[in-house]
Amino acid sequence: MNTVRSREGVGGQFSQSQCNVYRSAFLRTLAFAVQQWGMPRNLAVIVAARCLPLSKGLHALRPIARPAWLKDVPEKCCKSDASLEEISRRLLKVNIGSSGMRPVSLRIPISNAMAEFGELSIESFYVTEDFNPKSDFVEDHTRMLIWPITDLVSFEGPLPEEDVKQYRIDGATGSCIPVCLNVWPSDFGFWQNDYVHLGFAFPAPYNFPSAPHVESAKGWVGFSFDGRRVGYWKVWHDNWIPVHAKDGHTRCGGLTELKTSVLCSTAATLGMKLAWHVKLSLWQRPSEYGAPVLATRSEFFRD
């Protein structure tokens, strides 16, 4: 990537040959520390996991094709007079992706014919009857779940259980709770940096009586509870290139689906209703030579 792009705030996901030299030197330093300085072997293994190229479990994951049911619906949001709510509702139908399930998180690259860099995100929330978002809700709604990987390499197993109260977000009135959390594995392969950067939007453990089990397969990451498949996380590449705008992502799309029965039961247990936050981000040049400028629009609406 050239200097001009860097000055414009455009970054990239690159893995250059020189990176392998640095990682090799790092691992050899750890080996020397164990052999010559008495560094505990178990500690060295934990630190060495930072050089993990590929997470066991995610090796089976393959990007799916861009969901055909998206059509050109995300691009319709780019019109200045478009209703984000009206357009988003077309993508939130039951069974639109997997049978018996409904999208609860969508992170969609906008066609580069519309903007050099652009993203549409649609996220679901449980809300109290009187909930009204604060003006800074756009910046406030992201929540993270740290997932300690027991053997350091396997992207599978139960998610940690968390108290739903710690994820409650106060609004101008009322409160809301995100349906999905951005899961951050304690160790992950650097080959999957694009996906970590986009965010693993997994259904939060409090959607279930006990933590769901995560497993990876070709085309998806699945969530199971009590021996039943209850959701999926899927990723696709959309005319992928390794560069992205500042505060944006590479052209990876993410879809999280959850059983509608789970959504209804969790909402009833919490005494809340389902609602949605949609945000459109477009980076466009004000002139032929200007740096890309970010413009955003967002709407919050109830199911």
PDB file of C-alpha atoms in Angstrom:
ATOM      1  CA  MET A   1       0.000   0.000   0.000  1.00  0.00           C
ATOM      2  CA  ASN A   2       1.465   3.389  -0.995  1.00  0.00           C
ATOM      3  CA  THR A   3       2.147   6.460   1.159  1.00  0.00           C
ATOM      4  CA  VAL A   4      -0.746   8.451  -0.327  1.00  0.00           C
ATOM      5  CA  ARG A   5      -3.255   5.828   0.783  1.00  0.00           C
ATOM      6  CA  SER A   6      -1.755   5.777   4.266  1.00  0.00           C
ATOM      7  CA  ARG A   7      -2.068   9.550   4.546  1.00  0.00           C
ATOM      8  CA  GLU A   8      -5.728   9.221   3.571  1.00  0.00           C
ATOM      9  CA  GLY A   9      -6.265   6.953   6.568  1.00  0.00           C
ATOM     10  CA  VAL A  10      -6.676   3.836   4.430  1.00  0.00           C
ATOM     11  CA  GLY A  11      -5.255   0.764   6.162  1.00  0.00           C
ATOM     12  CA  GLY A  12      -4.884  -2.850   5.157  1.00  0.00           C
ATOM     13  CA  GLN A  13      -4.726  -6.469   6.223  1.00  0.00           C
ATOM     14  CA  PHE A  14      -1.366  -7.678   4.961  1.00  0.00           C
ATOM     15  CA  SER A  15       0.865 -10.601   5.916  1.00  0.00           C
ATOM     16  CA  GLN A  16       4.261  -9.980   4.387  1.00  0.00           C
ATOM     17  CA  SER A  17       7.163 -12.424   4.220  1.00  0.00           C
ATOM     18  CA  GLN A  18       9.069 -10.268   6.694  1.00  0.00           C
ATOM     19  CA  CYS A  19       6.382 -11.056   9.296  1.00  0.00           C
ATOM     20  CA  ASN A  20       7.478 -14.704   9.239  1.00  0.00           C
ATOM     21  CA  VAL A  21      11.048 -13.630  10.005  1.00  0.00           C
ATOM     22  CA  TYR A  22       9.891 -11.676  13.051  1.00  0.00           C
ATOM     23  CA  ARG A  23       7.692 -14.513  14.303  1.00  0.00           C
ATOM     24  CA  SER A  24      10.505 -17.001  13.863  1.00  0.00           C
ATOM     25  CA  ALA A  25      12.855 -14.773  15.865  1.00  0.00           C
ATOM     26  CA  PHE A  26      10.216 -14.377  18.585  1.00  0.00           C
ATOM     27  CA  LEU A  27       9.710 -18.144  18.894  1.00  0.00           C
ATOM     28  CA  ARG A  28      13.469 -18.820  18.927  1.00  0.00           C
ATOM     29  CA  THR A  29      13.842 -16.251  21.709  1.00  0.00           C
ATOM     30  CA  LEU A  30      11.217 -18.098  23.739  1.00  0.00           C
ATOM     31  CA  ALA A  31      12.979 -21.413  23.136  1.00  0.00           C
ATOM     32  CA  PHE A  32      16.269 -19.874  24.301  1.00  0.00           C
ATOM     33  CA  ALA A  33      14.559 -18.450  27.393  1.00  0.00           C
ATOM     34  CA  VAL A  34      13.227 -21.885  28.332  1.00  0.00           C
ATOM     35  CA  GLN A  35      16.522 -23.656  27.736  1.00  0.00           C
ATOM     36  CA  GLN A  36      18.982 -21.098  29.098  1.00  0.00           C
ATOM     37  CA  TRP A  37      17.088 -18.837  31.505  1.00  0.00           C
ATOM     38  CA  GLY A  38      14.659 -21.288  33.067  1.00  0.00           C
ATOM     39  CA  MET A  39      11.467 -19.711  31.722  1.00  0.00           C
ATOM     40  CA  PRO A  40       8.567 -22.038  32.668  1.00  0.00           C
ATOM     41  CA  ARG A  41       7.633 -24.118  29.639  1.00  0.00           C
ATOM     42  CA  ASN A  42       3.891 -23.653  30.202  1.00  0.00           C
ATOM     43  CA  LEU A  43       4.302 -19.873  30.217  1.00  0.00           C
ATOM     44  CA  ALA A  44       6.363 -20.023  27.015  1.00  0.00           C
ATOM     45  CA  VAL A  45       3.604 -22.023  25.314  1.00  0.00           C
ATOM     46  CA  ILE A  46       0.988 -19.439  26.298  1.00  0.00           C
ATOM     47  CA  VAL A  47       3.107 -16.579  24.949  1.00  0.00           C
ATOM     48  CA  ALA A  48       3.963 -18.532  21.777  1.00  0.00           C
ATOM     49  CA  ALA A  49       0.239 -18.804  20.980  1.00  0.00           C
ATOM     50  CA  ARG A  50       0.431 -15.170  19.826  1.00  0.00           C
ATOM     51  CA  CYS A  51       2.164 -16.518  16.713  1.00  0.00           C
ATOM     52  CA  LEU A  52      -0.639 -18.963  15.931  1.00  0.00           C
ATOM     53  CA  PRO A  53      -1.251 -18.814  12.149  1.00  0.00           C
ATOM     54  CA  LEU A  54      -4.558 -20.708  12.099  1.00  0.00           C
ATOM     55  CA  SER A  55      -7.009 -21.584  14.851  1.00  0.00           C
ATOM     56  CA  LYS A  56      -7.902 -25.249  15.079  1.00  0.00           C
ATOM     57  CA  GLY A  57     -11.585 -25.480  14.239  1.00  0.00           C
ATOM     58  CA  LEU A  58     -11.541 -22.428  11.975  1.00  0.00           C
ATOM     59  CA  HIS A  59      -9.375 -24.384   9.522  1.00  0.00           C
ATOM     60  CA  ALA A  60     -12.627 -25.911   8.248  1.00  0.00           C
ATOM     61  CA  LEU A  61     -14.354 -22.546   7.793  1.00  0.00           C
ATOM     62  CA  ARG A  62     -14.789 -21.479   4.186  1.00  0.00           C
ATOM     63  CA  PRO A  63     -16.498 -18.229   3.149  1.00  0.00           C
ATOM     64  CA  ILE A  64     -19.965 -18.723   1.686  1.00  0.00           C
ATOM     65  CA  ALA A  65     -21.217 -16.976  -1.436  1.00  0.00           C
ATOM     66  CA  ARG A  66     -22.826 -13.598  -0.840  1.00  0.00           C
ATOM     67  CA  PRO A  67     -26.399 -14.478   0.228  1.00  0.00           C
ATOM     68  CA  ALA A  68     -28.599 -14.249  -2.863  1.00  0.00           C
ATOM     69  CA  TRP A  69     -31.479 -12.873  -0.790  1.00  0.00           C
ATOM     70  CA  LEU A  70     -29.509  -9.683  -0.108  1.00  0.00           C
ATOM     71  CA  LYS A  71     -29.992  -8.764  -3.786  1.00  0.00           C
ATOM     72  CA  ASP A  72     -29.307  -5.023  -4.100  1.00  0.00           C
ATOM     73  CA  VAL A  73     -31.237  -4.165  -0.927  1.00  0.00           C
ATOM     74  CA  PRO A  74     -28.181  -2.837   1.006  1.00  0.00           C
ATOM     75  CA  GLU A  75     -27.298  -0.508  -1.863  1.00  0.00           C
ATOM     76  CA  LYS A  76     -30.788   0.981  -1.826  1.00  0.00           C
ATOM     77  CA  CYS A  77     -29.913   2.427   1.600  1.00  0.00           C
ATOM     78  CA  CYS A  78     -27.338   4.706  -0.051  1.00  0.00           C
ATOM     79  CA  LYS A  79     -29.971   7.018  -1.493  1.00  0.00           C
ATOM     80  CA  SER A  80     -30.123  10.172   0.607  1.00  0.00           C
ATOM     81  CA  ASP A  81     -33.907   9.965   1.014  1.00  0.00           C
ATOM     82  CA  ALA A  82     -34.001   6.199   1.694  1.00  0.00           C
ATOM     83  CA  SER A  83     -35.668   4.925   4.857  1.00  0.00           C
ATOM     84  CA  LEU A  84     -33.136   2.647   6.563  1.00  0.00           C
ATOM     85  CA  GLU A  85     -35.905   1.057   8.607  1.00  0.00           C
ATOM     86  CA  GLU A  86     -38.124   0.260   5.638  1.00  0.00           C
ATOM     87  CA  ILE A  87     -35.247  -1.236   3.626  1.00  0.00           C
ATOM     88  CA  SER A  88     -33.740  -3.158   6.547  1.00  0.00           C
ATOM     89  CA  ARG A  89     -37.031  -4.883   7.301  1.00  0.00           C
ATOM     90  CA  ARG A  90     -36.751  -6.670   3.946  1.00  0.00           C
ATOM     91  CA  LEU A  91     -33.670  -8.496   5.281  1.00  0.00           C
ATOM     92  CA  LEU A  92     -35.001  -9.433   8.722  1.00  0.00           C
ATOM     93  CA  LYS A  93     -37.658 -11.976   7.809  1.00  0.00           C
ATOM     94  CA  VAL A  94     -37.944 -15.397   9.403  1.00  0.00           C
ATOM     95  CA  ASN A  95     -36.560 -18.206   7.174  1.00  0.00           C
ATOM     96  CA  ILE A  96     -34.931 -15.750   4.758  1.00  0.00           C
ATOM     97  CA  GLY A  97     -31.643 -17.595   5.336  1.00  0.00           C
ATOM     98  CA  SER A  98     -31.952 -20.810   7.349  1.00  0.00           C
ATOM     99  CA  SER A  99     -35.222 -22.574   8.143  1.00  0.00           C
ATOM    100  CA  GLY A 100     -36.678 -21.661  11.531  1.00  0.00           C
ATOM    101  CA  MET A 101     -34.098 -18.923  12.043  1.00  0.00           C
ATOM    102  CA  ARG A 102     -33.881 -15.194  11.658  1.00  0.00           C
ATOM    103  CA  PRO A 103     -30.944 -12.824  11.037  1.00  0.00           C
ATOM    104  CA  VAL A 104     -29.927 -11.079  14.272  1.00  0.00           C
ATOM    105  CA  SER A 105     -26.707  -9.446  13.023  1.00  0.00           C
ATOM    106  CA  LEU A 106     -25.805  -8.349   9.510  1.00  0.00           C
ATOM    107  CA  ARG A 107     -22.536  -6.644   8.531  1.00  0.00           C
ATOM    108  CA  ILE A 108     -22.650  -6.026   4.807  1.00  0.00           C
ATOM    109  CA  PRO A 109     -20.090  -4.410   2.480  1.00  0.00           C
ATOM    110  CA  ILE A 110     -21.741  -1.902   0.165  1.00  0.00           C
ATOM    111  CA  SER A 111     -21.010  -2.367  -3.543  1.00  0.00           C
ATOM    112  CA  ASN A 112     -17.901  -0.413  -4.517  1.00  0.00           C
ATOM    113  CA  ALA A 113     -19.895   0.900  -7.471  1.00  0.00           C
ATOM    114  CA  MET A 114     -21.791   3.000  -4.899  1.00  0.00           C
ATOM    115  CA  ALA A 115     -18.810   4.086  -2.776  1.00  0.00           C
ATOM    116  CA  GLU A 116     -15.127   3.227  -2.572  1.00  0.00           C
ATOM    117  CA  PHE A 117     -15.718   2.034   0.986  1.00  0.00           C
ATOM    118  CA  GLY A 118     -19.116   1.397   2.510  1.00  0.00           C
ATOM    119  CA  GLU A 119     -20.790  -0.803   5.118  1.00  0.00           C
ATOM    120  CA  LEU A 120     -24.292  -1.488   6.369  1.00  0.00           C
ATOM    121  CA  SER A 121     -24.758  -2.996   9.828  1.00  0.00           C
ATOM    122  CA  ILE A 122     -28.038  -4.222  11.303  1.00  0.00           C
ATOM    123  CA  GLU A 123     -27.951  -5.371  14.929  1.00  0.00           C
ATOM    124  CA  SER A 124     -30.735  -6.711  17.141  1.00  0.00           C
ATOM    125  CA  PHE A 125     -31.484  -5.735  20.756  1.00  0.00           C
ATOM    126  CA  TYR A 126     -33.875  -6.600  23.521  1.00  0.00           C
ATOM    127  CA  VAL A 127     -35.487  -3.364  24.735  1.00  0.00           C
ATOM    128  CA  THR A 128     -37.782  -2.279  27.541  1.00  0.00           C
ATOM    129  CA  GLU A 129     -41.186  -0.905  26.629  1.00  0.00           C
ATOM    130  CA  ASP A 130     -40.080   2.673  27.359  1.00  0.00           C
ATOM    131  CA  PHE A 131     -36.660   2.488  25.685  1.00  0.00           C
ATOM    132  CA  ASN A 132     -35.417   5.474  23.711  1.00  0.00           C
ATOM    133  CA  PRO A 133     -31.743   5.521  22.661  1.00  0.00           C
ATOM    134  CA  LYS A 134     -29.349   8.274  23.652  1.00  0.00           C
ATOM    135  CA  SER A 135     -27.910  10.464  20.941  1.00  0.00           C
ATOM    136  CA  ASP A 136     -24.530   8.678  21.240  1.00  0.00           C
ATOM    137  CA  PHE A 137     -26.057   5.202  20.949  1.00  0.00           C
ATOM    138  CA  VAL A 138     -24.197   4.594  17.687  1.00  0.00           C
ATOM    139  CA  GLU A 139     -20.896   4.597  19.603  1.00  0.00           C
ATOM    140  CA  ASP A 140     -22.229   2.951  22.753  1.00  0.00           C
ATOM    141  CA  HIS A 141     -23.818  -0.285  21.594  1.00  0.00           C
ATOM    142  CA  THR A 142     -20.742  -2.434  20.877  1.00  0.00           C
ATOM    143  CA  ARG A 143     -20.106  -5.045  23.560  1.00  0.00           C
ATOM    144  CA  MET A 144     -17.300  -7.602  23.748  1.00  0.00           C
ATOM    145  CA  LEU A 145     -17.110 -11.101  25.230  1.00  0.00           C
ATOM    146  CA  ILE A 146     -13.629 -12.486  25.959  1.00  0.00           C
ATOM    147  CA  TRP A 147     -13.511 -16.204  25.193  1.00  0.00           C
ATOM    148  CA  PRO A 148     -10.621 -18.007  26.939  1.00  0.00           C
ATOM    149  CA  ILE A 149      -9.481 -20.835  24.656  1.00  0.00           C
ATOM    150  CA  THR A 150      -8.596 -23.703  27.007  1.00  0.00           C
ATOM    151  CA  ASP A 151      -6.021 -25.438  24.797  1.00  0.00           C
ATOM    152  CA  LEU A 152      -4.938 -22.141  23.131  1.00  0.00           C
ATOM    153  CA  VAL A 153      -5.625 -23.358  19.594  1.00  0.00           C
ATOM    154  CA  SER A 154      -9.210 -24.696  19.283  1.00  0.00           C
ATOM    155  CA  PHE A 155     -11.972 -22.381  18.133  1.00  0.00           C
ATOM    156  CA  GLU A 156     -14.660 -24.601  19.611  1.00  0.00           C
ATOM    157  CA  GLY A 157     -16.308 -25.507  22.884  1.00  0.00           C
ATOM    158  CA  PRO A 158     -18.715 -23.669  25.227  1.00  0.00           C
ATOM    159  CA  LEU A 159     -18.789 -19.892  25.417  1.00  0.00           C
ATOM    160  CA  PRO A 160     -18.214 -18.424  28.890  1.00  0.00           C
ATOM    161  CA  GLU A 161     -21.398 -17.675  30.814  1.00  0.00           C
ATOM    162  CA  GLU A 162     -21.920 -13.995  31.584  1.00  0.00           C
ATOM    163  CA  ASP A 163     -24.357 -12.039  33.719  1.00  0.00           C
ATOM    164  CA  VAL A 164     -26.826 -10.318  31.418  1.00  0.00           C
ATOM    165  CA  LYS A 165     -26.849  -7.279  33.734  1.00  0.00           C
ATOM    166  CA  GLN A 166     -23.316  -6.261  32.750  1.00  0.00           C
ATOM    167  CA  TYR A 167     -24.405  -5.796  29.136  1.00  0.00           C
ATOM    168  CA  ARG A 168     -27.454  -3.655  29.868  1.00  0.00           C
ATOM    169  CA  ILE A 169     -27.289  -0.269  28.120  1.00  0.00           C
ATOM    170  CA  ASP A 170     -29.176   2.692  29.569  1.00  0.00           C
ATOM    171  CA  GLY A 171     -31.079   4.821  27.103  1.00  0.00           C
ATOM    172  CA  ALA A 172     -32.484   8.318  27.387  1.00  0.00           C
ATOM    173  CA  THR A 173     -35.346   6.336  28.894  1.00  0.00           C
ATOM    174  CA  GLY A 174     -35.441   2.607  29.562  1.00  0.00           C
ATOM    175  CA  SER A 175     -32.658   0.213  28.634  1.00  0.00           C
ATOM    176  CA  CYS A 176     -31.620  -2.374  26.065  1.00  0.00           C
ATOM    177  CA  ILE A 177     -29.470  -5.520  25.857  1.00  0.00           C
ATOM    178  CA  PRO A 178     -27.668  -6.697  22.681  1.00  0.00           C
ATOM    179  CA  VAL A 179     -28.744 -10.052  21.262  1.00  0.00           C
ATOM    180  CA  CYS A 180     -25.207 -10.680  19.959  1.00  0.00           C
ATOM    181  CA  LEU A 181     -21.794  -9.925  21.422  1.00  0.00           C
ATOM    182  CA  ASN A 182     -18.490  -9.503  19.618  1.00  0.00           C
ATOM    183  CA  VAL A 183     -16.588 -12.581  20.754  1.00  0.00           C
ATOM    184  CA  TRP A 184     -12.837 -12.080  21.137  1.00  0.00           C
ATOM    185  CA  PRO A 185     -10.937 -15.395  21.416  1.00  0.00           C
ATOM    186  CA  SER A 186      -8.013 -15.237  23.827  1.00  0.00           C
ATOM    187  CA  ASP A 187      -5.915 -16.727  21.010  1.00  0.00           C
ATOM    188  CA  PHE A 188      -6.671 -16.737  17.301  1.00  0.00           C
ATOM    189  CA  GLY A 189      -4.772 -17.344  14.089  1.00  0.00           C
ATOM    190  CA  PHE A 190      -3.461 -14.232  12.382  1.00  0.00           C
ATOM    191  CA  TRP A 191      -4.721 -15.618   9.063  1.00  0.00           C
ATOM    192  CA  GLN A 192      -8.206 -14.833  10.400  1.00  0.00           C
ATOM    193  CA  ASN A 193      -7.437 -11.201  11.255  1.00  0.00           C
ATOM    194  CA  ASP A 194     -10.040 -10.008   8.737  1.00  0.00           C
ATOM    195  CA  TYR A 195     -12.784 -11.883  10.567  1.00  0.00           C
ATOM    196  CA  VAL A 196     -11.676 -10.780  14.028  1.00  0.00           C
ATOM    197  CA  HIS A 197     -11.547  -7.199  12.739  1.00  0.00           C
ATOM    198  CA  LEU A 198     -15.078  -7.498  11.344  1.00  0.00           C
ATOM    199  CA  GLY A 199     -16.172  -9.075  14.618  1.00  0.00           C
ATOM    200  CA  PHE A 200     -17.434 -12.540  15.495  1.00  0.00           C
ATOM    201  CA  ALA A 201     -21.037 -11.547  16.262  1.00  0.00           C
ATOM    202  CA  PHE A 202     -22.158 -14.587  18.273  1.00  0.00           C
ATOM    203  CA  PRO A 203     -25.466 -14.918  20.150  1.00  0.00           C
ATOM    204  CA  ALA A 204     -24.745 -13.935  23.753  1.00  0.00           C
ATOM    205  CA  PRO A 205     -24.712 -16.823  26.272  1.00  0.00           C
ATOM    206  CA  TYR A 206     -27.620 -15.233  28.162  1.00  0.00           C
ATOM    207  CA  ASN A 207     -29.883 -16.181  25.224  1.00  0.00           C
ATOM    208  CA  PHE A 208     -29.754 -19.729  26.610  1.00  0.00           C
ATOM    209  CA  PRO A 209     -30.280 -21.427  29.999  1.00  0.00           C
ATOM    210  CA  SER A 210     -26.589 -22.389  29.871  1.00  0.00           C
ATOM    211  CA  ALA A 211     -23.693 -21.532  27.562  1.00  0.00           C
ATOM    212  CA  PRO A 212     -24.032 -22.700  23.919  1.00  0.00           C
ATOM    213  CA  HIS A 213     -21.430 -24.917  22.286  1.00  0.00           C
ATOM    214  CA  VAL A 214     -19.469 -23.486  19.346  1.00  0.00           C
ATOM    215  CA  GLU A 215     -18.158 -25.550  16.443  1.00  0.00           C
ATOM    216  CA  SER A 216     -16.829 -24.732  12.977  1.00  0.00           C
ATOM    217  CA  ALA A 217     -17.537 -26.417   9.668  1.00  0.00           C
ATOM    218  CA  LYS A 218     -17.329 -25.611   5.982  1.00  0.00           C
ATOM    219  CA  GLY A 219     -19.186 -22.376   5.403  1.00  0.00           C
ATOM    220  CA  TRP A 220     -20.261 -21.623   8.973  1.00  0.00           C
ATOM    221  CA  VAL A 221     -19.670 -21.498  12.692  1.00  0.00           C
ATOM    222  CA  GLY A 222     -22.546 -23.221  14.471  1.00  0.00           C
ATOM    223  CA  PHE A 223     -24.102 -22.800  17.920  1.00  0.00           C
ATOM    224  CA  SER A 224     -25.751 -25.717  19.684  1.00  0.00           C
ATOM    225  CA  PHE A 225     -27.670 -25.992  22.918  1.00  0.00           C
ATOM    226  CA  ASP A 226     -28.983 -29.153  24.507  1.00  0.00           C
ATOM    227  CA  GLY A 227     -27.933 -31.115  21.409  1.00  0.00           C
ATOM    228  CA  ARG A 228     -29.906 -28.862  19.019  1.00  0.00           C
ATOM    229  CA  ARG A 229     -28.556 -26.428  16.433  1.00  0.00           C
ATOM    230  CA  VAL A 230     -29.806 -22.984  17.428  1.00  0.00           C
ATOM    231  CA  GLY A 231     -27.792 -20.605  15.255  1.00  0.00           C
ATOM    232  CA  TYR A 232     -25.059 -19.886  12.739  1.00  0.00           C
ATOM    233  CA  TRP A 233     -22.392 -17.312  12.014  1.00  0.00           C
ATOM    234  CA  LYS A 234     -21.402 -17.110   8.348  1.00  0.00           C
ATOM    235  CA  VAL A 235     -18.891 -14.977   6.488  1.00  0.00           C
ATOM    236  CA  TRP A 236     -18.436 -14.085   2.833  1.00  0.00           C
ATOM    237  CA  HIS A 237     -15.981 -12.087   0.723  1.00  0.00           C
ATOM    238  CA  ASP A 238     -17.503  -9.343  -1.411  1.00  0.00           C
ATOM    239  CA  ASN A 239     -15.059  -8.336  -4.185  1.00  0.00           C
ATOM    240  CA  TRP A 240     -12.484  -8.588  -1.421  1.00  0.00           C
ATOM    241  CA  ILE A 241      -9.374  -6.416  -1.331  1.00  0.00           C
ATOM    242  CA  PRO A 242      -6.887  -6.172   1.571  1.00  0.00           C
ATOM    243  CA  VAL A 243      -7.395  -2.432   2.182  1.00  0.00           C
ATOM    244  CA  HIS A 244     -10.088  -0.687   4.183  1.00  0.00           C
ATOM    245  CA  ALA A 245     -10.997   2.818   5.290  1.00  0.00           C
ATOM    246  CA  LYS A 246     -10.122   4.123   8.736  1.00  0.00           C
ATOM    247  CA  ASP A 247     -12.613   2.713  11.266  1.00  0.00           C
ATOM    248  CA  GLY A 248     -13.910   0.339   8.582  1.00  0.00           C
ATOM    249  CA  HIS A 249     -13.259  -3.266   7.581  1.00  0.00           C
ATOM    250  CA  THR A 250     -12.089  -5.222   4.573  1.00  0.00           C
ATOM    251  CA  ARG A 251     -14.828  -6.368   2.245  1.00  0.00           C
ATOM    252  CA  CYS A 252     -15.998  -9.250   4.444  1.00  0.00           C
ATOM    253  CA  GLY A 253     -19.674  -9.730   5.147  1.00  0.00           C
ATOM    254  CA  GLY A 254     -21.011 -11.358   8.305  1.00  0.00           C
ATOM    255  CA  LEU A 255     -24.380 -12.940   9.042  1.00  0.00           C
ATOM    256  CA  THR A 256     -25.586 -14.269  12.400  1.00  0.00           C
ATOM    257  CA  GLU A 257     -28.811 -16.273  12.544  1.00  0.00           C
ATOM    258  CA  LEU A 258     -30.698 -17.445  15.625  1.00  0.00           C
ATOM    259  CA  LYS A 259     -33.725 -19.667  16.173  1.00  0.00           C
ATOM    260  CA  THR A 260     -36.856 -17.536  16.364  1.00  0.00           C
ATOM    261  CA  SER A 261     -38.046 -19.666  19.300  1.00  0.00           C
ATOM    262  CA  VAL A 262     -34.880 -18.673  21.215  1.00  0.00           C
ATOM    263  CA  LEU A 263     -35.452 -14.981  20.447  1.00  0.00           C
ATOM    264  CA  CYS A 264     -39.067 -15.145  21.638  1.00  0.00           C
ATOM    265  CA  SER A 265     -38.243 -17.097  24.786  1.00  0.00           C
ATOM    266  CA  THR A 266     -35.327 -14.826  25.785  1.00  0.00           C
ATOM    267  CA  ALA A 267     -37.396 -11.685  25.204  1.00  0.00           C
ATOM    268  CA  ALA A 268     -40.174 -13.133  27.374  1.00  0.00           C
ATOM    269  CA  THR A 269     -37.729 -14.123  30.133  1.00  0.00           C
ATOM    270  CA  LEU A 270     -36.206 -10.627  30.153  1.00  0.00           C
ATOM    271  CA  GLY A 271     -39.606  -8.954  29.919  1.00  0.00           C
ATOM    272  CA  MET A 272     -38.403  -7.057  26.855  1.00  0.00           C
ATOM    273  CA  LYS A 273     -39.191  -6.677  23.153  1.00  0.00           C
ATOM    274  CA  LEU A 274     -37.047  -7.104  20.055  1.00  0.00           C
ATOM    275  CA  ALA A 275     -35.684  -4.002  18.304  1.00  0.00           C
ATOM    276  CA  TRP A 276     -33.065  -3.120  15.699  1.00  0.00           C
ATOM    277  CA  HIS A 277     -30.299  -0.614  15.126  1.00  0.00           C
ATOM    278  CA  VAL A 278     -29.229  -0.021  11.528  1.00  0.00           C
ATOM    279  CA  LYS A 279     -26.218   2.056  10.557  1.00  0.00           C
ATOM    280  CA  LEU A 280     -24.957   3.015   7.114  1.00  0.00           C
ATOM    281  CA  SER A 281     -21.324   4.130   6.788  1.00  0.00           C
ATOM    282  CA  LEU A 282     -20.024   5.546   3.511  1.00  0.00           C
ATOM    283  CA  TRP A 283     -16.507   6.819   2.843  1.00  0.00           C
ATOM    284  CA  GLN A 284     -16.556   9.057  -0.240  1.00  0.00           C
ATOM    285  CA  ARG A 285     -14.158  11.562  -1.741  1.00  0.00           C
ATOM    286  CA  PRO A 286     -15.407  15.164  -1.732  1.00  0.00           C
ATOM    287  CA  SER A 287     -13.254  15.748  -4.821  1.00  0.00           C
ATOM    288  CA  GLU A 288     -11.124  13.721  -7.211  1.00  0.00           C
ATOM    289  CA  TYR A 289      -8.034  14.135  -5.045  1.00  0.00           C
ATOM    290  CA  GLY A 290      -9.476  14.462  -1.537  1.00  0.00           C
ATOM    291  CA  ALA A 291      -9.184  11.817   1.159  1.00  0.00           C
ATOM    292  CA  PRO A 292     -12.280   9.654   1.738  1.00  0.00           C
ATOM    293  CA  VAL A 293     -14.669  11.283   4.211  1.00  0.00           C
ATOM    294  CA  LEU A 294     -16.950   9.225   6.423  1.00  0.00           C
ATOM    295  CA  ALA A 295     -20.665   9.980   6.453  1.00  0.00           C
ATOM    296  CA  THR A 296     -23.061   7.950   8.599  1.00  0.00           C
ATOM    297  CA  ARG A 297     -26.792   7.604   9.038  1.00  0.00           C
ATOM    298  CA  SER A 298     -28.561   5.409  11.566  1.00  0.00           C
ATOM    299  CA  GLU A 299     -32.050   4.511  12.711  1.00  0.00           C
ATOM    300  CA  PHE A 300     -33.433   2.566  15.652  1.00  0.00           C
ATOM    301  CA  PHE A 301     -36.762   0.770  15.304  1.00  0.00           C
ATOM    302  CA  ARG A 302     -38.837  -1.877  17.049  1.00  0.00           C
ATOM    303  CA  ASP A 303     -39.699  -5.222  15.560  1.00  0.00           C
TER     304      ASP A 303
END
